[in-house]
Amino acid sequence: MTMAPVIHNDVEKCVDAIIEKVGKDIKFGMPLGLGKPVHLVNALYKRAKVDPSIKLVIATALSLEKPSASAGLESKFMGPFVERLYGDIPDLEYMIDLRKKALPSNVEVTEFFFKAGSFLKDDKQQENYICTNYTHAVRELTALGVNAVSQIVAKKEINGEPRYSLSSNPDTSLDLVPILREQEKKGRKVAVIAEVNNNLPFMVNHAEVGEDEFDLILENPSYEYPLFGAPNMAIMPADHMIGFNASTLLRDNGTLQVGIGSLGSALVYSAILRHKNNDVYNELMDELKLEERFPVISEIGGRDTFTKGLYGCSEMMVDGFMHLYKAGILKREVFDNVDLQTLLNKEKITHDVSMATLDALIEQDVLSTTLRAKDVEFLKQYGIFKETVEFKGGSLLVEGQTIEPKLKEGENRKLIESYCLGEKLKGGIVMHGGFFIGPNSFYQDLRDLTPEENDKFCMTSVRFINHLFDHEFGNQQLKVAQRQDARFINSTMMYTLGGAAVSDGLENGKVVSGVGGQYNFVAMAHEIDDARSILKLKSYRQTPDGPKSNIMMSYGHCTIPRHLRDIVITEYGVADLLSKNDQEVYIELIKIADSRFQDELLNQAKAAGKVAKDYQLPDIYRHNTPENLLKTFNKYKAKGFFDPFPFGCDFTAEELKIGKALKGLKAKTATRSGLLKCMWEALKVKYVPEEFSPLIDRMDMNSPGNLKEKLEQKLLVSELLAQQA
């Protein structure tokens, strides 16, 4: 008999209950990102701080922190912004102490994914980092000995019973909790705890669970806080062009996975441009001569609208999927029955139900010509038969009619068609996601879904999404059938001419972020015949020593080995590396490199014996420069396309101007000579121009009190003047 959970309205009593249940050696697991139970973990951490007899290990990934800023101009800019967006959200207190290097000796924090670059200078976190694929996170938590797991959940009363939604984070919970329950049966002490926060969207399908999922529930309206929103980042011109190039590889009626950040948003924007402004989209494709320079686009991609639509299958459901949904692109429904899905893929049936649907199911050996009870339940489940149809005594009963369940007899067929058939298939899913995080407008969009729309979104286990071989949630054949023409699109930092991707770390061993699900999707693309793995990167990066190519001869670390090379995209084009020999791989990558580095890369390749000595890169690939890119980009921007914030912005218009100036200052003062030059220009500023007064007000710099503050004001005004010129 399942025990009802104990519900607490006081977090300290909930901590007492955890300690009573599992003891003082607590290995506390929390999901990645948004789903962390902030009040509970804060109280547990505080208890460990004052009680050294408690040994606490916090195991998680991507601990969310409010943006911080260094003193001076940056702090004046970020302070009001952070207060406006995050003022009512409690901090993760273990992160505050971790940043101060003040964690007590009885507390350890270990993560398998960092916010990019956030712990490069933290030796302790580098030591405690667990390198693993996302699909293996549950395995690592189990090996670590996690005995208490918790997350925030949404709650609803449905048909008189309390129901809970794992909402943003069923990704690991759906797999981990059953393992803990099996351990519990063998005598191990475990605790599964929910912290209710009804600001979470109540997602259904796999994410919806009963109260028996939990041992303890922390529920108090005063503990509910706004969700942590990740602001939209500006999509820069190079980002937009990378997204545009990637969008040409999408195939109507296919599958899409999108990564986080501005490159993901850029892809979504261009997909919507392709669908809603197809003439402009094709004009730009032709102007860039993309199909001529990169034939793979014609072979596997497209330039038409998304008539049949796309299905989303992504470990992270980014806000872009909601934009695609509202644009009428995310609409291809998949079903959890391999036979039904296969017939849809082969266009033997459509979503409109008819007798031809039944005939196709007979031909596929899904149904016999004489229906049985289980056949009728199957047909009702997917909307092929009406809900009112009953199977009793070997006959179909509906609307007062008794019908023989024989599908091949003429009179029965007419009766079945008239009384039994539904109108459309039901139970289709347009999006499978493992976790979500995004801007606050995204959370509101999810909360605003109608019940019928919510049914089409399925938050689920990361193993279901990232891995084909999964006995718990579905078989390999079903996943392959659902994921037809899949484009698994992620980002990388650097790429070697040999075909290896550098996405998570540096050659000195420092971890930048984590492998996450990137390897999973790359490997999966190689297992599905019509799927492709697509990695996007900017062709170069700015450093204090000048621009450096992100495509390089070699590098001392890789995330994706070169034998898993597939498609690579920069702002300059598309490199198809699949099944190519080494010379072809090297050349394809040089074609999409920044032209300032092409000769050096080509000479290195020739010196290594990887490219023939007499090879000459065709002139059509020799014009990859920021200047040429901006010339084309600005032409379309002037027409109203490729806005840096097409999906909204949390910054005010004044903040955008200030932010641009601060970014310019930061770049210019990165070197000593640049700093001196900026200071010299600043000293020429005698007063604040009237048009800059609102900006100076926003920075609270109207009355500088000392020499440092006066110089900061002049530096800002000087840069604003420079950008105005």
XYZ file of C-alpha atoms in Angstrom:
725
model
C 0.000 0.000 0.000
C 1.390 3.372 -1.040
C 1.825 5.840 1.812
C 0.511 9.379 1.363
C 3.248 12.020 1.487
C 3.733 14.183 4.555
C 2.927 17.795 3.702
C 4.869 20.563 5.477
C 4.194 24.278 5.393
C 7.414 25.095 7.255
C 10.737 24.567 5.520
C 12.645 23.916 8.759
C 10.282 21.103 9.671
C 10.728 19.697 6.188
C 14.511 19.693 6.725
C 13.946 17.929 10.052
C 11.911 15.298 8.238
C 14.647 14.748 5.641
C 17.266 14.239 8.338
C 14.947 11.914 10.245
C 14.337 9.891 7.095
C 17.858 9.544 5.638
C 20.192 10.589 8.444
C 22.911 13.238 8.514
C 24.918 11.940 5.571
C 22.853 13.617 2.873
C 23.590 13.395 -0.807
C 21.046 15.811 -2.209
C 20.206 15.653 -5.910
C 18.484 18.494 -7.784
C 17.649 18.881 -11.481
C 19.441 21.082 -13.928
C 18.509 24.742 -14.223
C 15.090 26.066 -13.286
C 13.726 23.173 -11.224
C 15.814 23.612 -8.087
C 13.811 23.887 -4.813
C 15.476 27.093 -3.652
C 13.847 27.430 -0.230
C 14.454 23.805 0.662
C 18.080 23.627 -0.464
C 18.816 26.959 1.242
C 17.387 25.703 4.537
C 19.250 22.413 4.220
C 22.490 24.221 3.441
C 22.062 26.610 6.391
C 21.442 23.642 8.684
C 24.677 22.024 7.511
C 26.566 25.292 8.079
C 25.598 25.401 11.750
C 25.793 21.636 12.333
C 29.181 20.158 11.333
C 27.881 16.659 12.058
C 25.821 16.920 8.868
C 27.704 15.908 5.755
C 25.990 17.458 2.724
C 26.781 16.817 -0.929
C 24.745 18.898 -3.389
C 24.675 17.213 -6.800
C 23.143 19.134 -9.690
C 23.910 21.070 -12.873
C 23.595 24.654 -14.078
C 22.925 26.432 -10.801
C 21.201 29.657 -11.794
C 22.673 32.900 -10.471
C 21.556 36.482 -10.824
C 23.824 38.440 -13.163
C 26.661 40.163 -11.355
C 28.875 43.055 -12.366
C 32.234 44.461 -11.416
C 32.347 47.807 -9.633
C 32.031 51.050 -11.546
C 30.140 51.591 -14.778
C 29.131 47.948 -15.149
C 27.647 47.845 -11.664
C 25.704 51.072 -12.206
C 24.267 49.600 -15.383
C 23.438 46.103 -14.099
C 22.186 46.990 -10.607
C 18.738 48.402 -11.538
C 18.318 45.792 -14.303
C 19.000 42.882 -11.953
C 16.701 44.327 -9.294
C 13.916 44.750 -11.839
C 14.150 41.201 -13.202
C 15.352 39.201 -10.209
C 14.586 41.251 -7.099
C 11.884 38.872 -5.831
C 13.780 35.652 -6.590
C 15.758 34.144 -3.683
C 19.442 33.391 -4.280
C 20.912 29.924 -4.027
C 22.912 30.510 -0.861
C 25.377 27.707 -1.478
C 26.326 29.503 -4.688
C 26.952 32.771 -2.869
C 29.327 31.031 -0.459
C 30.873 28.995 -3.247
C 31.735 32.193 -5.129
C 33.295 33.580 -1.956
C 35.176 30.297 -1.459
C 33.373 30.074 1.864
C 31.707 26.660 1.669
C 32.117 24.860 4.998
C 34.257 21.717 4.973
C 31.227 19.475 5.504
C 29.540 20.691 2.301
C 30.491 19.801 -1.276
C 28.884 20.982 -4.508
C 29.340 18.890 -7.640
C 27.883 19.642 -11.076
C 27.961 18.049 -14.525
C 27.237 21.244 -16.464
C 28.353 24.833 -15.802
C 27.035 28.093 -17.148
C 29.551 28.766 -19.925
C 32.825 30.088 -18.516
C 31.461 30.620 -15.009
C 33.962 28.413 -13.178
C 37.124 28.718 -15.262
C 38.938 30.316 -12.322
C 37.448 28.150 -9.571
C 39.841 25.277 -8.889
C 37.505 23.553 -6.442
C 34.638 23.397 -8.896
C 37.007 22.271 -11.639
C 38.037 19.447 -9.305
C 34.447 18.497 -8.463
C 33.095 18.656 -12.022
C 31.709 15.356 -13.327
C 32.283 14.875 -17.058
C 29.392 12.880 -18.469
C 26.800 12.730 -21.205
C 23.411 14.071 -20.186
C 21.855 10.630 -20.728
C 24.211 9.248 -18.069
C 23.451 11.890 -15.424
C 21.160 9.512 -13.518
C 23.877 6.869 -13.553
C 26.337 9.359 -12.075
C 23.871 10.459 -9.394
C 23.266 6.825 -8.490
C 27.006 6.134 -8.340
C 27.419 9.194 -6.129
C 24.952 7.630 -3.714
C 22.227 10.267 -3.883
C 19.670 9.500 -1.181
C 17.459 12.600 -1.328
C 16.126 14.251 -4.469
C 13.950 17.312 -4.786
C 12.579 19.845 -7.248
C 9.898 22.479 -7.571
C 6.553 21.292 -8.927
C 3.193 22.777 -9.902
C 0.020 21.499 -8.255
C -3.588 21.157 -9.414
C -6.665 19.380 -8.165
C -8.026 17.187 -10.948
C -11.201 15.165 -10.447
C -10.958 15.790 -6.732
C -7.394 14.482 -6.409
C -4.143 16.429 -6.044
C -1.934 16.121 -9.114
C 1.574 17.440 -9.551
C 3.603 18.477 -12.581
C 7.363 18.045 -12.808
C 6.973 20.866 -15.331
C 10.374 22.288 -16.251
C 12.369 19.250 -15.128
C 11.167 15.697 -15.612
C 14.499 15.192 -17.411
C 16.243 13.114 -14.738
C 13.498 12.673 -12.135
C 11.470 10.237 -14.238
C 14.442 7.870 -14.301
C 16.022 8.528 -10.906
C 12.987 8.166 -8.638
C 12.194 4.570 -9.731
C 15.826 3.618 -9.029
C 15.593 5.108 -5.540
C 12.349 3.258 -4.914
C 13.989 -0.037 -5.839
C 16.831 0.755 -3.443
C 14.254 1.584 -0.782
C 12.688 -1.859 -1.152
C 16.099 -3.308 -0.302
C 16.282 -1.325 2.923
C 18.045 1.860 1.836
C 16.771 5.121 3.333
C 15.757 7.609 0.649
C 13.596 10.721 0.398
C 11.817 12.272 -2.578
C 10.683 15.811 -1.847
C 8.592 18.324 -3.790
C 8.531 22.075 -3.244
C 5.309 23.506 -4.662
C 5.609 26.638 -6.785
C 2.522 27.337 -8.847
C 4.301 29.929 -10.953
C 5.507 26.882 -12.876
C 3.399 26.004 -15.924
C 1.447 22.803 -15.245
C 2.756 20.560 -18.024
C 0.917 17.294 -18.566
C 1.665 13.945 -20.259
C 4.834 12.355 -18.824
C 5.423 15.337 -16.513
C 2.183 14.830 -14.590
C 2.435 12.605 -11.493
C 0.381 11.706 -8.446
C 1.151 12.595 -4.849
C 2.525 9.078 -4.283
C 5.607 10.154 -6.246
C 6.814 11.997 -3.143
C 7.601 11.264 0.503
C 7.530 14.891 1.589
C 5.879 17.953 0.089
C 6.774 21.520 1.069
C 3.733 23.658 0.345
C 3.283 27.229 1.481
C 2.058 30.070 -0.757
C 4.532 32.422 0.940
C 7.380 30.271 -0.418
C 6.307 30.664 -4.031
C 8.586 33.022 -5.951
C 8.788 34.231 -9.573
C 10.594 31.931 -11.962
C 14.185 32.708 -12.900
C 14.039 34.250 -16.367
C 16.926 34.100 -18.809
C 16.826 37.349 -20.839
C 16.956 37.233 -24.614
C 20.467 37.976 -25.821
C 21.109 40.229 -28.800
C 21.415 38.365 -32.096
C 24.433 39.904 -33.773
C 24.804 40.038 -37.577
C 27.137 37.007 -37.694
C 24.709 35.077 -35.451
C 21.832 35.899 -37.773
C 23.746 34.666 -40.803
C 24.700 31.437 -39.044
C 21.040 30.936 -38.196
C 20.020 31.687 -41.769
C 22.498 29.157 -43.152
C 21.264 26.526 -40.701
C 17.614 27.163 -41.597
C 18.271 26.134 -45.202
C 18.950 22.574 -44.011
C 15.530 22.104 -42.417
C 13.169 19.849 -44.308
C 9.410 20.250 -44.169
C 7.729 17.380 -42.279
C 10.978 16.850 -40.376
C 12.327 17.050 -36.835
C 14.220 19.817 -35.035
C 16.508 20.063 -32.030
C 17.805 23.535 -31.119
C 20.458 24.601 -28.638
C 20.438 27.530 -26.236
C 21.604 31.083 -26.865
C 21.625 33.642 -29.640
C 22.593 31.115 -32.332
C 19.504 29.065 -31.512
C 17.329 32.172 -31.579
C 18.865 33.162 -34.920
C 17.923 29.806 -36.430
C 14.348 30.143 -35.183
C 14.106 33.662 -36.606
C 15.267 32.543 -40.053
C 12.955 29.522 -40.029
C 10.048 31.897 -39.402
C 11.374 34.241 -42.107
C 11.421 31.282 -44.522
C 7.817 30.451 -43.629
C 6.262 33.915 -43.455
C 8.404 35.987 -45.853
C 9.441 33.340 -48.313
C 10.131 35.765 -51.151
C 12.643 37.701 -49.030
C 14.152 34.455 -47.782
C 14.699 33.172 -51.325
C 16.074 36.523 -52.460
C 18.774 36.352 -49.784
C 19.522 32.690 -50.553
C 20.065 33.583 -54.199
C 22.149 36.653 -53.393
C 24.451 34.551 -51.197
C 24.572 31.798 -53.878
C 24.212 29.287 -51.067
C 22.990 26.336 -53.128
C 25.661 26.943 -55.762
C 28.469 27.089 -53.199
C 27.106 24.409 -50.847
C 25.202 21.672 -52.750
C 24.239 19.855 -49.541
C 21.485 22.466 -49.081
C 19.664 21.267 -52.212
C 20.280 17.637 -51.281
C 18.892 17.606 -47.728
C 17.356 21.028 -47.068
C 14.820 23.343 -48.595
C 13.715 26.880 -49.267
C 9.938 26.480 -49.292
C 7.459 27.146 -46.496
C 6.716 24.542 -43.833
C 3.396 23.267 -45.151
C 3.413 20.069 -43.101
C 5.457 21.569 -40.293
C 8.146 20.377 -37.927
C 8.190 18.220 -34.801
C 10.407 19.351 -31.921
C 12.557 16.832 -30.084
C 15.050 18.704 -27.933
C 16.613 18.110 -24.541
C 16.055 21.797 -23.837
C 12.750 23.256 -24.935
C 13.931 26.780 -25.661
C 11.491 29.652 -26.062
C 12.121 29.466 -29.801
C 9.901 26.412 -30.013
C 6.963 28.490 -28.780
C 7.713 31.094 -31.454
C 7.758 28.307 -34.047
C 4.479 26.971 -32.639
C 2.775 30.362 -32.808
C 4.129 30.861 -36.341
C 2.434 27.641 -37.487
C 5.707 25.760 -38.037
C 5.850 23.494 -34.987
C 2.798 21.441 -35.924
C 3.896 17.990 -37.120
C 2.342 15.590 -34.638
C 3.977 12.286 -33.736
C 2.283 9.339 -32.054
C 3.467 6.774 -29.542
C 2.577 3.840 -31.781
C 5.174 2.726 -34.288
C 2.683 1.293 -36.790
C 0.555 4.424 -36.806
C 3.646 6.612 -37.095
C 5.077 4.527 -39.935
C 1.840 4.765 -41.910
C 1.827 8.535 -41.442
C 5.449 8.790 -42.564
C 4.695 6.763 -45.689
C 1.576 8.890 -46.291
C -0.571 5.746 -46.320
C -2.862 7.574 -43.879
C -3.430 11.199 -42.889
C -4.640 12.851 -39.703
C -8.138 12.857 -41.194
C -9.894 9.620 -40.266
C -11.699 7.586 -42.928
C -12.318 3.972 -43.836
C -9.017 4.176 -45.709
C -7.383 4.564 -42.282
C -8.801 1.216 -41.204
C -7.808 -0.404 -44.487
C -4.222 0.797 -44.106
C -4.085 -0.576 -40.559
C -5.316 -3.948 -41.828
C -2.689 -3.938 -44.571
C -0.033 -3.129 -41.937
C -1.308 -6.102 -39.838
C -2.207 -3.781 -36.988
C -5.853 -4.828 -37.218
C -7.551 -8.035 -38.257
C -10.569 -7.852 -40.523
C -12.758 -8.773 -37.563
C -12.246 -6.396 -34.678
C -11.532 -7.579 -31.150
C -11.941 -5.700 -27.885
C -8.291 -4.610 -27.811
C -8.593 -3.348 -31.403
C -11.529 -1.151 -30.429
C -9.606 0.289 -27.476
C -6.667 1.037 -29.778
C -8.941 2.762 -32.299
C -10.597 4.844 -29.561
C -7.234 5.781 -28.036
C -6.077 7.452 -31.233
C -9.416 8.990 -32.234
C -10.060 6.609 -35.127
C -13.212 5.488 -33.347
C -15.423 7.752 -31.270
C -15.170 7.522 -27.480
C -18.806 6.391 -27.351
C -18.130 3.150 -29.227
C -18.346 0.050 -27.001
C -17.417 -3.551 -27.640
C -19.839 -5.929 -25.939
C -20.777 -9.496 -26.653
C -18.676 -9.533 -29.776
C -20.444 -6.526 -31.302
C -19.927 -2.776 -31.617
C -22.478 -0.704 -29.719
C -22.857 2.986 -30.537
C -25.785 5.431 -30.626
C -28.289 2.615 -30.168
C -26.806 0.670 -33.074
C -25.455 -2.874 -32.859
C -22.848 -3.435 -35.556
C -20.936 -6.548 -36.479
C -17.181 -5.814 -36.066
C -16.345 -7.027 -39.566
C -14.405 -4.478 -41.607
C -14.585 -6.136 -45.001
C -18.346 -6.700 -45.276
C -20.128 -4.000 -47.263
C -23.089 -3.290 -44.996
C -20.959 -3.321 -41.860
C -18.443 -0.960 -43.471
C -21.209 1.546 -44.158
C -22.486 1.331 -40.594
C -18.990 1.631 -39.121
C -18.294 4.614 -41.349
C -21.562 6.298 -40.344
C -21.556 5.632 -36.612
C -18.071 4.671 -35.376
C -15.430 6.758 -37.100
C -13.896 9.776 -35.432
C -12.836 12.847 -37.363
C -9.121 13.254 -36.685
C -6.323 11.311 -35.048
C -5.789 12.315 -31.432
C -2.930 12.003 -28.966
C -0.341 13.594 -31.256
C 2.677 15.398 -29.788
C 4.386 18.355 -31.498
C 7.168 18.733 -28.915
C 9.141 16.425 -26.647
C 11.415 18.315 -24.247
C 13.543 17.328 -21.264
C 13.793 20.661 -19.464
C 13.069 24.298 -20.141
C 14.398 27.673 -19.165
C 13.970 30.986 -20.937
C 12.610 34.529 -20.668
C 9.552 35.220 -18.521
C 7.417 35.712 -21.634
C 8.128 32.065 -22.480
C 6.809 30.861 -19.136
C 3.689 32.945 -19.668
C 3.182 31.411 -23.108
C 3.312 27.956 -21.523
C 0.881 28.975 -18.783
C -1.464 30.358 -21.459
C -1.690 27.104 -23.424
C -5.218 25.772 -23.643
C -5.719 22.226 -22.314
C -5.870 20.974 -25.906
C -2.586 22.730 -26.748
C -0.899 21.578 -23.536
C -1.680 17.983 -24.518
C 0.552 18.453 -27.568
C 3.640 19.266 -25.471
C 5.322 16.436 -23.613
C 8.067 17.181 -21.104
C 9.775 13.874 -20.468
C 12.907 11.925 -19.589
C 16.150 13.025 -21.186
C 16.822 9.372 -21.964
C 13.726 9.307 -24.137
C 14.867 12.345 -26.098
C 18.644 11.976 -26.292
C 18.969 8.256 -26.757
C 17.494 5.752 -29.194
C 17.973 2.665 -27.031
C 15.576 3.170 -24.150
C 13.552 0.265 -22.808
C 11.575 2.356 -20.353
C 9.920 4.934 -22.573
C 9.739 3.415 -26.011
C 11.528 1.276 -28.499
C 14.117 2.219 -31.049
C 11.819 1.722 -34.031
C 9.278 4.182 -32.662
C 11.849 6.897 -32.007
C 13.375 6.507 -35.460
C 9.908 6.708 -37.021
C 9.042 9.853 -35.079
C 12.358 11.562 -35.838
C 12.241 11.506 -39.604
C 14.493 14.015 -41.382
C 15.896 15.075 -38.030
C 18.207 18.061 -37.816
C 19.982 17.989 -34.464
C 21.469 21.486 -34.233
C 23.918 22.560 -31.530
C 26.730 25.072 -31.068
C 30.445 24.633 -30.626
C 33.339 26.947 -29.750
C 36.048 25.759 -32.115
C 36.519 23.196 -34.858
C 39.650 21.500 -36.147
C 40.412 20.920 -39.796
C 40.543 17.217 -39.013
C 36.859 17.288 -38.078
C 36.786 17.462 -34.260
C 34.540 19.841 -32.309
C 35.658 21.704 -29.190
C 32.518 22.589 -27.237
C 32.986 22.124 -23.507
C 36.571 22.745 -22.436
C 40.061 24.041 -23.137
C 43.264 22.209 -23.944
C 44.619 22.929 -20.452
C 41.818 20.802 -19.017
C 39.666 23.683 -17.788
C 35.936 23.015 -18.181
C 33.983 25.830 -19.829
C 30.493 24.316 -19.651
C 29.899 20.602 -20.121
C 29.224 17.927 -22.692
C 25.520 17.964 -21.860
C 23.566 16.287 -24.635
C 25.739 17.326 -27.562
C 27.481 13.977 -27.967
C 24.126 12.188 -27.600
C 22.587 14.064 -30.509
C 25.656 13.794 -32.718
C 25.842 10.034 -32.169
C 22.074 9.665 -32.674
C 22.247 11.490 -36.002
C 24.712 8.872 -37.216
C 22.293 6.095 -36.192
C 19.257 7.434 -38.103
C 19.506 7.230 -41.879
C 17.894 10.571 -42.743
C 19.100 12.526 -39.697
C 21.973 15.010 -39.677
C 24.059 16.518 -36.908
C 24.709 20.232 -37.413
C 27.231 22.179 -35.337
C 27.278 25.983 -35.564
C 30.140 28.283 -34.663
C 31.349 31.779 -35.314
C 34.259 31.696 -37.729
C 36.471 33.881 -35.534
C 36.676 35.500 -32.113
C 38.088 38.819 -30.959
C 40.972 38.698 -28.470
C 43.194 41.425 -26.962
C 45.750 40.379 -29.575
C 43.323 40.724 -32.451
C 40.965 38.335 -34.257
C 41.642 34.585 -34.038
C 40.125 31.872 -36.206
C 37.789 29.407 -34.517
C 38.590 26.949 -37.282
C 42.108 25.751 -36.608
C 44.577 23.139 -37.685
C 44.453 21.269 -34.377
C 43.576 21.696 -30.705
C 44.502 19.828 -27.557
C 40.950 18.977 -26.502
C 37.823 17.755 -28.268
C 34.196 17.136 -27.333
C 33.105 15.429 -30.544
C 35.771 13.209 -32.145
C 36.452 13.622 -35.808
C 35.007 10.257 -36.799
C 31.601 11.721 -35.852
C 31.997 14.766 -38.118
C 28.906 15.763 -40.072
C 27.771 19.312 -40.938
C 29.481 22.482 -39.686
C 28.082 25.981 -40.199
C 29.637 29.423 -39.848
C 28.328 32.803 -40.911
C 29.973 32.149 -44.279
C 28.438 28.845 -45.229
C 27.827 25.133 -44.769
C 30.523 22.447 -44.670
C 29.276 18.937 -45.382
C 31.858 16.579 -43.894
C 29.898 13.321 -43.799
C 31.675 10.425 -45.511
C 34.331 12.758 -46.914
C 38.027 11.882 -47.041
C 40.485 14.006 -45.097
C 41.432 16.282 -47.979
C 37.763 17.015 -48.658
C 37.091 17.646 -44.964
C 39.979 20.106 -44.691
C 38.910 21.951 -47.834
C 35.215 22.116 -46.881
C 36.111 23.707 -43.563
C 38.524 26.193 -45.110
C 35.720 27.246 -47.473
C 33.646 28.495 -44.512
C 36.549 30.021 -42.552
C 37.128 33.767 -42.367
C 39.194 34.718 -45.412
C 41.794 36.447 -43.229
C 42.855 32.982 -42.063
C 42.234 30.836 -45.132
C 45.768 31.026 -46.549
C 47.326 30.124 -43.209
C 44.965 27.191 -42.750
C 45.512 25.980 -46.300
C 49.297 26.182 -45.934
C 49.130 24.238 -42.649
C 46.993 21.573 -44.298
C 49.401 21.276 -47.214
C 52.411 21.125 -44.896
C 50.769 18.255 -43.015
C 50.206 16.356 -46.254
C 46.423 16.610 -45.947
C 45.784 18.766 -49.019
C 47.533 18.509 -52.387
C 50.325 21.062 -52.825
C 48.838 22.437 -56.056
C 45.297 22.906 -54.706
C 43.888 26.422 -55.032
C 40.792 27.537 -53.117
C 38.198 28.753 -55.670
C 37.612 32.501 -55.728
C 33.921 32.083 -54.876
C 34.978 31.128 -51.323
C 37.585 33.873 -50.989
C 35.326 36.719 -49.875
C 34.460 35.654 -46.335
C 35.004 38.944 -44.534
C 33.023 40.806 -41.861
C 32.800 43.770 -44.235
C 31.154 41.741 -47.004
C 28.839 40.057 -44.525
C 27.711 43.407 -43.094
C 27.158 44.839 -46.573
C 24.654 42.097 -47.361
C 23.217 41.982 -43.853
C 22.585 45.734 -43.654
C 20.726 45.668 -46.955
C 18.100 43.361 -45.453
C 18.180 45.011 -42.054
C 17.239 48.282 -43.777
C 14.156 46.470 -45.100
C 13.091 45.670 -41.552
C 14.510 42.179 -41.155
C 17.094 40.625 -38.798
C 16.382 42.716 -35.727
C 18.847 42.042 -32.875
C 15.872 41.360 -30.545
C 13.163 39.837 -32.751
C 11.531 38.011 -29.827
C 11.469 40.853 -27.343
C 13.966 42.384 -24.966
C 14.136 42.849 -21.197
C 16.334 45.925 -21.595
C 14.782 49.355 -22.096
C 15.695 51.442 -25.155
C 17.938 53.577 -22.944
C 19.639 50.491 -21.506
C 20.344 49.167 -24.992
C 22.173 52.391 -25.877
C 24.125 52.330 -22.628
C 24.908 48.634 -22.994
C 26.255 49.157 -26.493
C 28.490 51.968 -25.247
C 29.775 49.904 -22.312
C 30.516 47.006 -24.632
C 32.459 49.335 -26.906
C 34.393 50.742 -23.960
C 35.247 47.289 -22.692
C 36.658 46.281 -26.077
C 38.636 49.495 -26.500
C 40.138 49.421 -22.995
C 41.189 45.745 -23.156
C 44.779 46.855 -23.795
C 46.863 49.484 -21.991
C 47.247 51.575 -25.133
C 43.503 51.407 -25.754
C 42.761 52.430 -22.178
C 45.062 55.448 -22.426
C 43.497 56.477 -25.723
C 39.987 56.292 -24.261
C 41.019 58.320 -21.231
C 42.548 60.974 -23.479
C 39.314 61.245 -25.493
C 37.275 61.335 -22.275
C 39.238 64.273 -20.923
C 38.070 66.284 -23.940
C 34.461 65.999 -22.753
C 33.471 69.296 -21.117
C 29.742 68.727 -20.503
C 26.968 66.153 -20.913
C 25.018 66.746 -24.146
C 21.314 67.197 -23.500
C 20.319 64.128 -25.536
C 22.415 61.957 -23.203
C 20.796 63.268 -20.005
C 18.278 60.363 -19.724
C 21.139 57.890 -20.133
C 23.223 59.588 -17.451
C 20.131 59.654 -15.206
C 19.652 55.920 -15.722
C 23.262 55.363 -14.620
C 22.802 57.650 -11.598
C 25.825 59.663 -12.748
C 24.384 63.187 -12.825
C 26.398 64.368 -9.828
C 29.771 62.592 -9.783
C 31.284 62.998 -6.309
C 34.954 62.323 -6.870
C 37.606 62.199 -9.580
C 36.947 58.518 -10.367
C 33.220 59.092 -10.845
C 33.874 62.171 -12.985
C 36.223 60.173 -15.212
C 33.674 57.347 -15.528
C 31.022 59.851 -16.595
C 33.361 61.338 -19.205
C 34.334 57.888 -20.493
C 30.677 56.969 -21.009
C 29.816 60.268 -22.699
C 32.896 59.987 -24.900
C 31.878 56.526 -26.092
C 28.267 57.605 -26.656
C 29.575 60.458 -28.820
C 31.858 58.063 -30.702
C 28.978 55.709 -31.472
C 26.801 58.612 -32.558
C 29.392 59.813 -35.052
